Tab-separated table of C-alpha atoms in Angstrom:
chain	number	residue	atom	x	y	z
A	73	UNK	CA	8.488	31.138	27.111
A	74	UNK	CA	8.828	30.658	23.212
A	75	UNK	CA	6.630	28.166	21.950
A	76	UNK	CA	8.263	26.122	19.558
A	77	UNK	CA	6.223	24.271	16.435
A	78	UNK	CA	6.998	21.529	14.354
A	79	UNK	CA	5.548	20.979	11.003
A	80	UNK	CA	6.561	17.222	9.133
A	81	UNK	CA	5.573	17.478	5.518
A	82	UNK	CA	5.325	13.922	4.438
A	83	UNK	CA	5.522	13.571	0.582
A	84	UNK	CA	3.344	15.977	-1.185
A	85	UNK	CA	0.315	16.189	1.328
A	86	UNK	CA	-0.533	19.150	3.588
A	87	UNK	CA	1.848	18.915	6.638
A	88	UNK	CA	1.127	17.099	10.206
A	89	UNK	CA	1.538	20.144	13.070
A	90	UNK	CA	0.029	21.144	16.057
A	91	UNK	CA	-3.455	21.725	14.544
A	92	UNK	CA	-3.834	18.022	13.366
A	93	UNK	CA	-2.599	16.439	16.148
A	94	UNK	CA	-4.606	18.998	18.458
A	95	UNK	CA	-7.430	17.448	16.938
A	96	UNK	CA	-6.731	13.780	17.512
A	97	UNK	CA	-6.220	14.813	20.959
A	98	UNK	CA	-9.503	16.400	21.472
A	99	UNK	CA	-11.259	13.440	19.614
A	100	UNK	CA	-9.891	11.168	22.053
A	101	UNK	CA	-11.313	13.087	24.799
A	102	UNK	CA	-14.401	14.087	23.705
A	103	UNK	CA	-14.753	10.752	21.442
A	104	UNK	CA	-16.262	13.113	18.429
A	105	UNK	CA	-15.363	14.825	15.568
A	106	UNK	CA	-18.062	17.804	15.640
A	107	UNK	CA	-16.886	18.537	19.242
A	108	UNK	CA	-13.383	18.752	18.397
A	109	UNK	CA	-14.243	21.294	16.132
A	110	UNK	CA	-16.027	23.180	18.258
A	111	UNK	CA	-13.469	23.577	20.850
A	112	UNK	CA	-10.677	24.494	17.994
A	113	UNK	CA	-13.601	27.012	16.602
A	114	UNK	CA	-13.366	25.047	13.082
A	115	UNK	CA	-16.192	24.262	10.891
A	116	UNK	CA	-16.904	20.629	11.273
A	117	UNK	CA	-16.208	20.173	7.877
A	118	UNK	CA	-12.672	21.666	8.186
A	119	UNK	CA	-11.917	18.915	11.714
A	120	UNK	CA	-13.395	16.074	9.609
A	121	UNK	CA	-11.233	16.851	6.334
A	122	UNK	CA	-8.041	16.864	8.205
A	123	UNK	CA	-9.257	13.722	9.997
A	124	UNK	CA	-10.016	11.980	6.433
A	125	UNK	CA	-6.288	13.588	5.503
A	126	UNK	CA	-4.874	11.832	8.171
A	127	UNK	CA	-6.506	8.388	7.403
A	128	UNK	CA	-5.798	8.820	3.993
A	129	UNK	CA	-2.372	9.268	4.247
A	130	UNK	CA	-1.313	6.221	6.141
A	131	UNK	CA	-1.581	2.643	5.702
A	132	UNK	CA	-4.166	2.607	9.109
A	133	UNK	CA	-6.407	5.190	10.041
A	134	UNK	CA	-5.865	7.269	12.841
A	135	UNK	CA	-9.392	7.768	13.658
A	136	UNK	CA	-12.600	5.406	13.295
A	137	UNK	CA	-15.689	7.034	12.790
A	138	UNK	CA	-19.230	5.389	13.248
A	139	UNK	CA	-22.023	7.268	11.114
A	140	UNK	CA	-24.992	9.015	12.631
A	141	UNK	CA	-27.866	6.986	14.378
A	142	UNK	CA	-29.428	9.083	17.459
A	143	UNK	CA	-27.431	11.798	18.278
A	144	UNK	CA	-25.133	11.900	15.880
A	145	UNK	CA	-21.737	9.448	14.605
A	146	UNK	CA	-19.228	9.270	16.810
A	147	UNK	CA	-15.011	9.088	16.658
A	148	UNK	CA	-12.385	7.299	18.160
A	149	UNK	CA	-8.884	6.997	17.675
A	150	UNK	CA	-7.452	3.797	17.041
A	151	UNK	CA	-3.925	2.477	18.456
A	152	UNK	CA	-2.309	3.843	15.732
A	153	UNK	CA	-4.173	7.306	16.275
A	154	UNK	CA	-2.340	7.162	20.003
A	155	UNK	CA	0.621	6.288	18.695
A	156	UNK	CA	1.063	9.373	16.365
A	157	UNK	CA	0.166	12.071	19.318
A	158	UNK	CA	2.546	10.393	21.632
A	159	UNK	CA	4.976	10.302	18.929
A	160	UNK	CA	4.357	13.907	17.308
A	161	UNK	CA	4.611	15.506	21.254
A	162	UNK	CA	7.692	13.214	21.651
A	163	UNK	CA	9.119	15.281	19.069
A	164	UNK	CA	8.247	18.414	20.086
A	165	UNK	CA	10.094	17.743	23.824
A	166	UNK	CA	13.211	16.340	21.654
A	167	UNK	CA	13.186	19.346	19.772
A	168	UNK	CA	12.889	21.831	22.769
A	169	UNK	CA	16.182	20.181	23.901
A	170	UNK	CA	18.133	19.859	20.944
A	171	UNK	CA	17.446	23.874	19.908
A	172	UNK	CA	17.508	24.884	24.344
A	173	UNK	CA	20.877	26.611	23.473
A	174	UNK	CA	20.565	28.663	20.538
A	175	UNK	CA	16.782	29.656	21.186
A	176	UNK	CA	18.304	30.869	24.843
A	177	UNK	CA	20.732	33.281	22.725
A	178	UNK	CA	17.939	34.458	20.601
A	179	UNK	CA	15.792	35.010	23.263
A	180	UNK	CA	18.878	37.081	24.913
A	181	UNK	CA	18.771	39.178	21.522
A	182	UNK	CA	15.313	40.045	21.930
A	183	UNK	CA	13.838	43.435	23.195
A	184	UNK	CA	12.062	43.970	26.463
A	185	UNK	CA	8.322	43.908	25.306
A	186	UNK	CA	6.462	46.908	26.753
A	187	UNK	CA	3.605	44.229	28.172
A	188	UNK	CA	-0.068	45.757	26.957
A	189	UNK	CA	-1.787	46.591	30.137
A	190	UNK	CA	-5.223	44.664	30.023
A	191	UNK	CA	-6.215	47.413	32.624
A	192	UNK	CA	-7.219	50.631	31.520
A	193	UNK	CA	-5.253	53.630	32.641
A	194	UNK	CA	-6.856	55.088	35.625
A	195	UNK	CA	-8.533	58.098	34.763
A	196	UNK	CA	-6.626	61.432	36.072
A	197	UNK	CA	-8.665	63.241	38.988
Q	220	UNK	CA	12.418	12.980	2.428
Q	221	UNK	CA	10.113	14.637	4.895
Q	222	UNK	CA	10.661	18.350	5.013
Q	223	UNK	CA	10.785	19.207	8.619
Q	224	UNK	CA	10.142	22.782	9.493
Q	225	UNK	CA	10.110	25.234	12.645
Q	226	UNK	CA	8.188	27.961	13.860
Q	227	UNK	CA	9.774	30.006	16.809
Q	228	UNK	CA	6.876	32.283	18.663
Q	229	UNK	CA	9.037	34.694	20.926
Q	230	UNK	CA	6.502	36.661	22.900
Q	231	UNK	CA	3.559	37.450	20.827
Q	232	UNK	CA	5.272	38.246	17.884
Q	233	UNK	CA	4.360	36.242	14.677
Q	234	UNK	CA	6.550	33.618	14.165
Q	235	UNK	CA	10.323	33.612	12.739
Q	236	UNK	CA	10.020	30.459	10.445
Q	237	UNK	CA	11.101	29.623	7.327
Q	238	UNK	CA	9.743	32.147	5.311
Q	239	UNK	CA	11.627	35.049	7.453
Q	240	UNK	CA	14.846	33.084	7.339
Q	241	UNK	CA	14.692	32.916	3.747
Q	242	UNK	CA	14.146	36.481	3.415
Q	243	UNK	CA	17.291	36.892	4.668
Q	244	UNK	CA	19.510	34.841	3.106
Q	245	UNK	CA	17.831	36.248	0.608
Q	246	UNK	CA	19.230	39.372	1.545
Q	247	UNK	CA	22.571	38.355	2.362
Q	248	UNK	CA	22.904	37.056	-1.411
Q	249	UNK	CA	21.253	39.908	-3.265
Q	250	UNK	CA	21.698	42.848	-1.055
Q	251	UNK	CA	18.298	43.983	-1.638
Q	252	UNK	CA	15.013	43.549	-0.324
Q	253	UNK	CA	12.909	44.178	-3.776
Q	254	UNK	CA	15.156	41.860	-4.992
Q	255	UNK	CA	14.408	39.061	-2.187
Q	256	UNK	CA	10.564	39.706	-2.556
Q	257	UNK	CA	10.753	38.650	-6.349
Q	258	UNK	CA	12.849	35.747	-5.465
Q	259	UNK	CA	9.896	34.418	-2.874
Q	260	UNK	CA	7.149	35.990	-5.315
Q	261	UNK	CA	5.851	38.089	-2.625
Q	262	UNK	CA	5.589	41.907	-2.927
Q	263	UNK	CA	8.058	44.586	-1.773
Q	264	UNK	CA	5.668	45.396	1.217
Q	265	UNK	CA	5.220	42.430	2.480
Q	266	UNK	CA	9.074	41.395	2.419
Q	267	UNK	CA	9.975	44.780	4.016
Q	268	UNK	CA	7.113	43.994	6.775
Q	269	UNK	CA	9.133	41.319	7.618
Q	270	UNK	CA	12.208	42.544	7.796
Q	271	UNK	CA	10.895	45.577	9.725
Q	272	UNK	CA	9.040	42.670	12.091
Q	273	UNK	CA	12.416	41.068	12.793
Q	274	UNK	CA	14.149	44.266	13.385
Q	275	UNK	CA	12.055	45.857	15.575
Q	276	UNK	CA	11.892	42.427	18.091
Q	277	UNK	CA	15.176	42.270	18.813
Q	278	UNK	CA	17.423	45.051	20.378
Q	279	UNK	CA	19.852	45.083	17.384
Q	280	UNK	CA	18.488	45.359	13.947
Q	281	UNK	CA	18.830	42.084	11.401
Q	282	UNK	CA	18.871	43.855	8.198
Q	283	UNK	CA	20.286	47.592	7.681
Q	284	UNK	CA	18.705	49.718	5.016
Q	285	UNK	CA	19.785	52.667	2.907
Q	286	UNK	CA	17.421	54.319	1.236
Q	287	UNK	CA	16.645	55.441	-2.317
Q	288	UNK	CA	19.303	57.194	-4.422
Q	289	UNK	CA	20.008	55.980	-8.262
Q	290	UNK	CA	18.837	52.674	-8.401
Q	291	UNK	CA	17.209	52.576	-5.506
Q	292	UNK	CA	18.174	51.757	-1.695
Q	293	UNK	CA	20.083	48.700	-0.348
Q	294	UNK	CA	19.662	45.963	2.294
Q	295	UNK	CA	22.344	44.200	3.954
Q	296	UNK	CA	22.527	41.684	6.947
Q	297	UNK	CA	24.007	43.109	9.802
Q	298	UNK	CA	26.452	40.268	12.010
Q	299	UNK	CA	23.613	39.592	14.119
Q	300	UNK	CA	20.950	39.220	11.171
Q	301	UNK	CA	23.424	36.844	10.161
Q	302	UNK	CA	23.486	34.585	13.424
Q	303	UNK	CA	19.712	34.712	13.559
Q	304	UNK	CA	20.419	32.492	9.982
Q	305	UNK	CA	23.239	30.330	11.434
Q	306	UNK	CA	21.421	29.616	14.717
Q	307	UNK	CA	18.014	28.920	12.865
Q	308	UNK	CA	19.834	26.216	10.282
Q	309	UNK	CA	21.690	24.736	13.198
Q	310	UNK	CA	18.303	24.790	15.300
Q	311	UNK	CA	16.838	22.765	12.162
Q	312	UNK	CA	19.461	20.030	11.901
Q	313	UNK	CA	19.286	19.425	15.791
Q	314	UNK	CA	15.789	19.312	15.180
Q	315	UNK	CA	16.282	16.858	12.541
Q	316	UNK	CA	18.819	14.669	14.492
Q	317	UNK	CA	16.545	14.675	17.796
Q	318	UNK	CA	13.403	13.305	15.933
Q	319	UNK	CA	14.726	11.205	13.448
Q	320	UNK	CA	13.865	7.815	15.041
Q	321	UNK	CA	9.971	9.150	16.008
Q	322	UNK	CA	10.064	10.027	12.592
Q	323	UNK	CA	11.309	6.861	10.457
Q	324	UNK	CA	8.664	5.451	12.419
Q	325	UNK	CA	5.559	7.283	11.036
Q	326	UNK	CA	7.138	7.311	7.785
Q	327	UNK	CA	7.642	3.739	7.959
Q	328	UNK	CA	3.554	4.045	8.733
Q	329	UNK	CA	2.909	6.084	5.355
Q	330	UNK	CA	0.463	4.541	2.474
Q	331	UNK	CA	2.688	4.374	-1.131
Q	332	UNK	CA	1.678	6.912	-3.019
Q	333	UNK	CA	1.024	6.371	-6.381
Q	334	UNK	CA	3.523	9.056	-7.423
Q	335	UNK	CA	1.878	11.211	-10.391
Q	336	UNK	CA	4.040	10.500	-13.687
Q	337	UNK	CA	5.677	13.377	-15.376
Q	338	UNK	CA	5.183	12.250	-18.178
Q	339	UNK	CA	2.259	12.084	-20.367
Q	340	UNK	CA	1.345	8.139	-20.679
Q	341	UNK	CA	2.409	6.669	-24.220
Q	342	UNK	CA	0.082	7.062	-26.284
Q	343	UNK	CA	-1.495	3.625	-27.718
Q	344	UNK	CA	-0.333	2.728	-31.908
Protein backbone atom coordinates (compact mmCIF):
# COMPACT_ATOMS: atom_id res chain seq x y z
CA UNK A 1 0.00 0.00 0.00
CA UNK A 2 1.33 3.64 -0.71
CA UNK A 3 2.24 5.36 2.27
CA UNK A 4 1.14 8.73 2.18
CA UNK A 5 3.13 11.79 4.19
CA UNK A 6 2.14 15.01 5.24
CA UNK A 7 4.48 17.80 5.86
CA UNK A 8 2.71 21.36 7.54
CA UNK A 9 5.24 24.12 7.22
CA UNK A 10 4.11 26.62 9.75
CA UNK A 11 5.59 30.13 9.05
CA UNK A 12 9.21 30.04 8.33
CA UNK A 13 10.34 27.09 10.68
CA UNK A 14 11.41 23.60 9.56
CA UNK A 15 8.14 21.64 8.84
CA UNK A 16 6.08 19.24 11.39
CA UNK A 17 5.99 15.48 9.52
CA UNK A 18 6.20 12.11 10.41
CA UNK A 19 9.72 12.34 11.93
CA UNK A 20 8.67 14.96 14.62
CA UNK A 21 5.67 13.58 15.57
CA UNK A 22 7.35 9.97 15.50
CA UNK A 23 9.31 11.33 18.14
CA UNK A 24 6.68 12.68 20.49
CA UNK A 25 5.23 9.36 20.14
CA UNK A 26 8.17 7.44 21.23
CA UNK A 27 8.80 9.98 24.13
CA UNK A 28 5.52 9.25 25.42
CA UNK A 29 6.25 5.68 25.53
CA UNK A 30 9.50 5.45 26.58
CA UNK A 31 9.12 8.84 28.75
CA UNK A 32 12.81 9.99 27.36
CA UNK A 33 14.37 11.87 24.92
CA UNK A 34 17.80 9.82 24.51
CA UNK A 35 15.64 6.67 23.99
CA UNK A 36 13.61 8.10 21.37
CA UNK A 37 16.58 8.68 19.59
CA UNK A 38 17.84 5.58 19.83
CA UNK A 39 14.98 3.77 18.44
CA UNK A 40 14.75 6.44 15.34
CA UNK A 41 18.80 5.81 15.11
CA UNK A 42 19.27 9.78 15.63
CA UNK A 43 21.94 11.37 17.57
CA UNK A 44 20.43 12.54 20.76
CA UNK A 45 21.28 15.83 19.92
CA UNK A 46 19.33 15.70 16.60
CA UNK A 47 15.74 14.10 18.87
CA UNK A 48 16.35 16.87 21.45
CA UNK A 49 16.71 19.82 18.78
CA UNK A 50 13.53 18.95 17.09
CA UNK A 51 11.98 18.57 20.56
CA UNK A 52 13.31 22.25 21.56
CA UNK A 53 11.86 23.17 17.76
CA UNK A 54 8.70 22.02 18.70
CA UNK A 55 8.49 23.88 22.11
CA UNK A 56 9.78 26.77 20.60
CA UNK A 57 7.41 27.14 18.10
CA UNK A 58 4.21 27.15 20.04
CA UNK A 59 2.79 29.11 22.73
CA UNK A 60 3.06 25.60 25.17
CA UNK A 61 5.56 23.10 24.94
CA UNK A 62 4.92 19.87 23.67
CA UNK A 63 7.35 18.13 25.77
CA UNK A 64 8.64 18.78 29.50
CA UNK A 65 11.94 17.75 30.21
CA UNK A 66 13.45 17.30 33.81
CA UNK A 67 17.43 17.62 33.80
CA UNK A 68 19.76 14.83 34.78
CA UNK A 69 19.99 13.60 38.50
CA UNK A 70 20.75 9.63 38.65
CA UNK A 71 20.30 8.15 35.55
CA UNK A 72 19.81 10.69 33.47
CA UNK A 73 16.70 13.69 32.77
CA UNK A 74 13.76 12.46 31.75
CA UNK A 75 10.69 13.65 29.11
CA UNK A 76 7.18 13.78 29.03
CA UNK A 77 4.71 15.15 26.87
CA UNK A 78 2.35 17.49 28.14
CA UNK A 79 -1.54 17.69 27.11
CA UNK A 80 -0.74 19.78 24.48
CA UNK A 81 2.11 17.30 23.28
CA UNK A 82 -1.03 14.59 23.00
CA UNK A 83 -3.01 16.79 21.43
CA UNK A 84 -0.67 17.48 18.39
CA UNK A 85 -0.03 13.50 17.64
CA UNK A 86 -3.68 12.84 17.81
CA UNK A 87 -4.23 15.76 15.72
CA UNK A 88 -1.19 15.36 13.15
CA UNK A 89 -2.40 11.29 12.66
CA UNK A 90 -5.99 12.72 12.42
CA UNK A 91 -4.77 14.31 9.43
CA UNK A 92 -3.02 11.80 7.93
CA UNK A 93 -6.44 9.33 8.02
CA UNK A 94 -8.40 12.56 6.55
CA UNK A 95 -5.97 12.79 3.97
CA UNK A 96 -5.89 9.01 3.00
CA UNK A 97 -9.64 9.55 2.30
CA UNK A 98 -9.84 12.69 0.63
CA UNK A 99 -6.82 11.58 -2.07
CA UNK A 100 -8.42 7.32 -1.89
CA UNK A 101 -9.58 8.06 -5.53
CA UNK A 102 -6.94 9.57 -7.45
CA UNK A 103 -4.00 7.68 -5.58
CA UNK A 104 -6.19 4.34 -6.67
CA UNK A 105 -5.73 5.61 -10.46
CA UNK A 106 -2.12 6.25 -9.96
CA UNK A 107 -1.53 3.22 -8.40
CA UNK A 108 -3.48 1.56 -11.56
CA UNK A 109 -0.76 3.49 -13.74
CA UNK A 110 2.00 1.94 -12.04
CA UNK A 111 4.20 -1.04 -13.28
CA UNK A 112 4.23 -4.50 -11.82
CA UNK A 113 7.45 -4.34 -9.59
CA UNK A 114 9.65 -7.39 -10.26
CA UNK A 115 9.69 -8.04 -6.15
CA UNK A 116 13.70 -8.54 -5.13
CA UNK A 117 13.88 -12.05 -3.94
CA UNK A 118 15.44 -11.87 -0.33
CA UNK A 119 16.35 -15.59 -1.13
CA UNK A 120 19.22 -16.35 -3.06
CA UNK A 121 18.80 -18.23 -6.29
CA UNK A 122 19.31 -21.83 -5.67
CA UNK A 123 22.46 -22.85 -6.96
CA UNK A 124 22.16 -25.06 -10.35
CA UNK A 125 23.20 -28.87 -9.72
CA UNK B 1 -0.57 30.41 5.39
CA UNK B 2 0.80 27.00 6.21
CA UNK B 3 2.23 25.33 3.17
CA UNK B 4 0.90 21.87 3.24
CA UNK B 5 2.77 19.33 1.24
CA UNK B 6 2.57 15.50 0.15
CA UNK B 7 4.78 12.76 -0.33
CA UNK B 8 3.30 9.66 -2.22
CA UNK B 9 5.69 6.35 -1.60
CA UNK B 10 4.29 3.81 -4.28
CA UNK B 11 6.21 0.62 -3.64
CA UNK B 12 9.71 1.36 -2.75
CA UNK B 13 10.24 3.92 -5.07
CA UNK B 14 11.38 7.38 -3.71
CA UNK B 15 8.70 9.53 -3.33
CA UNK B 16 6.63 11.63 -6.08
CA UNK B 17 6.32 14.97 -4.08
CA UNK B 18 6.56 18.28 -4.84
CA UNK B 19 9.77 18.54 -6.23
CA UNK B 20 8.88 15.80 -9.11
CA UNK B 21 5.60 17.55 -9.79
CA UNK B 22 7.30 20.67 -10.34
CA UNK B 23 9.66 19.20 -12.66
CA UNK B 24 7.01 18.66 -14.73
CA UNK B 25 5.09 21.45 -15.01
CA UNK B 26 8.19 22.56 -15.48
CA UNK B 27 8.32 20.65 -18.47
CA UNK B 28 5.01 21.19 -19.72
CA UNK B 29 5.86 25.10 -19.80
CA UNK B 30 9.37 25.00 -21.21
CA UNK B 31 9.51 21.86 -23.16
CA UNK B 32 12.83 21.05 -21.91
CA UNK B 33 14.37 19.37 -19.18
CA UNK B 34 17.82 21.55 -19.01
CA UNK B 35 15.59 24.18 -19.04
CA UNK B 36 13.40 22.88 -15.91
CA UNK B 37 16.68 22.02 -13.96
CA UNK B 38 17.78 25.80 -14.13
CA UNK B 39 14.37 26.85 -13.18
CA UNK B 40 14.63 24.56 -9.74
CA UNK B 41 18.55 25.30 -9.62
CA UNK B 42 19.30 21.73 -9.73
CA UNK B 43 21.58 20.18 -12.41
CA UNK B 44 20.61 18.53 -15.72
CA UNK B 45 21.36 15.04 -14.12
CA UNK B 46 19.59 15.21 -11.40
CA UNK B 47 16.30 16.63 -13.16
CA UNK B 48 16.62 13.91 -15.87
CA UNK B 49 17.01 11.24 -12.84
CA UNK B 50 13.79 12.21 -12.03
CA UNK B 51 12.11 12.21 -14.88
CA UNK B 52 13.70 8.86 -15.82
CA UNK B 53 12.46 7.73 -11.99
CA UNK B 54 8.88 8.64 -12.87
CA UNK B 55 8.97 7.07 -16.20
CA UNK B 56 10.27 3.98 -15.53
CA UNK B 57 7.48 3.35 -12.38
CA UNK B 58 4.68 3.57 -14.24
CA UNK B 59 3.74 1.47 -17.40
CA UNK B 60 3.39 4.58 -19.64
CA UNK B 61 6.12 7.09 -19.69
CA UNK B 62 5.40 10.86 -18.07
CA UNK B 63 7.76 12.80 -20.08
CA UNK B 64 8.88 11.86 -23.83
CA UNK B 65 12.34 12.81 -24.93
CA UNK B 66 14.04 13.52 -28.23
CA UNK B 67 17.37 13.65 -28.26
CA UNK B 68 20.16 16.00 -29.34
CA UNK B 69 20.11 17.62 -32.79
CA UNK B 70 20.77 21.64 -33.19
CA UNK B 71 20.00 23.00 -30.05
CA UNK B 72 19.78 20.18 -28.30
CA UNK B 73 16.89 17.51 -27.51
CA UNK B 74 13.33 18.20 -26.23
CA UNK B 75 11.01 17.09 -23.39
CA UNK B 76 7.40 17.09 -23.50
CA UNK B 77 4.59 15.72 -21.14
CA UNK B 78 2.91 12.95 -22.53
CA UNK B 79 -1.33 12.93 -21.57
CA UNK B 80 -0.60 10.77 -18.78
CA UNK B 81 2.51 12.86 -17.41
CA UNK B 82 -0.01 15.38 -17.50
CA UNK B 83 -2.73 13.63 -15.20
CA UNK B 84 0.01 12.59 -12.81
CA UNK B 85 0.03 16.84 -12.41
CA UNK B 86 -3.78 17.23 -12.36
CA UNK B 87 -4.36 14.32 -9.95
CA UNK B 88 -1.38 15.44 -7.63
CA UNK B 89 -2.87 19.32 -7.39
CA UNK B 90 -6.33 17.92 -6.89
CA UNK B 91 -4.83 15.31 -4.28
CA UNK B 92 -3.33 18.60 -2.53
CA UNK B 93 -6.50 20.68 -2.29
CA UNK B 94 -8.49 17.58 -0.90
CA UNK B 95 -5.73 17.35 1.32
CA UNK B 96 -6.11 20.85 2.22
CA UNK B 97 -9.97 20.76 2.59
CA UNK B 98 -9.86 17.40 4.77
CA UNK B 99 -7.41 18.90 7.41
CA UNK B 100 -8.28 22.30 7.55
CA UNK B 101 -10.12 22.29 10.92
CA UNK B 102 -7.07 19.95 12.69
CA UNK B 103 -5.10 22.50 11.26
CA UNK B 104 -6.61 26.07 12.30
CA UNK B 105 -6.33 24.42 15.47
CA UNK B 106 -2.51 24.05 15.85
CA UNK B 107 -2.12 27.19 14.11
CA UNK B 108 -4.38 28.80 16.42
CA UNK B 109 -1.63 27.05 19.02
CA UNK B 110 1.45 28.86 17.23
CA UNK B 111 3.78 31.48 19.33
CA UNK B 112 3.77 35.16 17.23
CA UNK B 113 6.67 35.39 15.63
CA UNK B 114 8.44 38.37 15.73
CA UNK B 115 8.48 38.61 11.92
CA UNK B 116 12.14 39.79 10.78
CA UNK B 117 11.75 43.45 9.19
CA UNK B 118 12.82 43.95 5.66
CA UNK B 119 13.91 46.76 6.21
CA UNK B 120 16.96 48.04 7.76
CA UNK B 121 15.77 49.91 11.16
CA UNK B 122 15.90 53.87 10.78
CA UNK B 123 18.75 54.92 11.57
CA UNK B 124 18.81 57.36 14.79
CA UNK B 125 19.47 61.64 13.79
Amino acid sequence: MTRVQLRLYFNRDRPIGPGKIQILESIREGGSISEAARGMRMSYRSAWLLVASMNAQFKKPVVNTTLGGRGGGSATLTPFGVEVIHRYRAMERATRRAIAKDLAVLERGLRARARKSRKKAPQAW
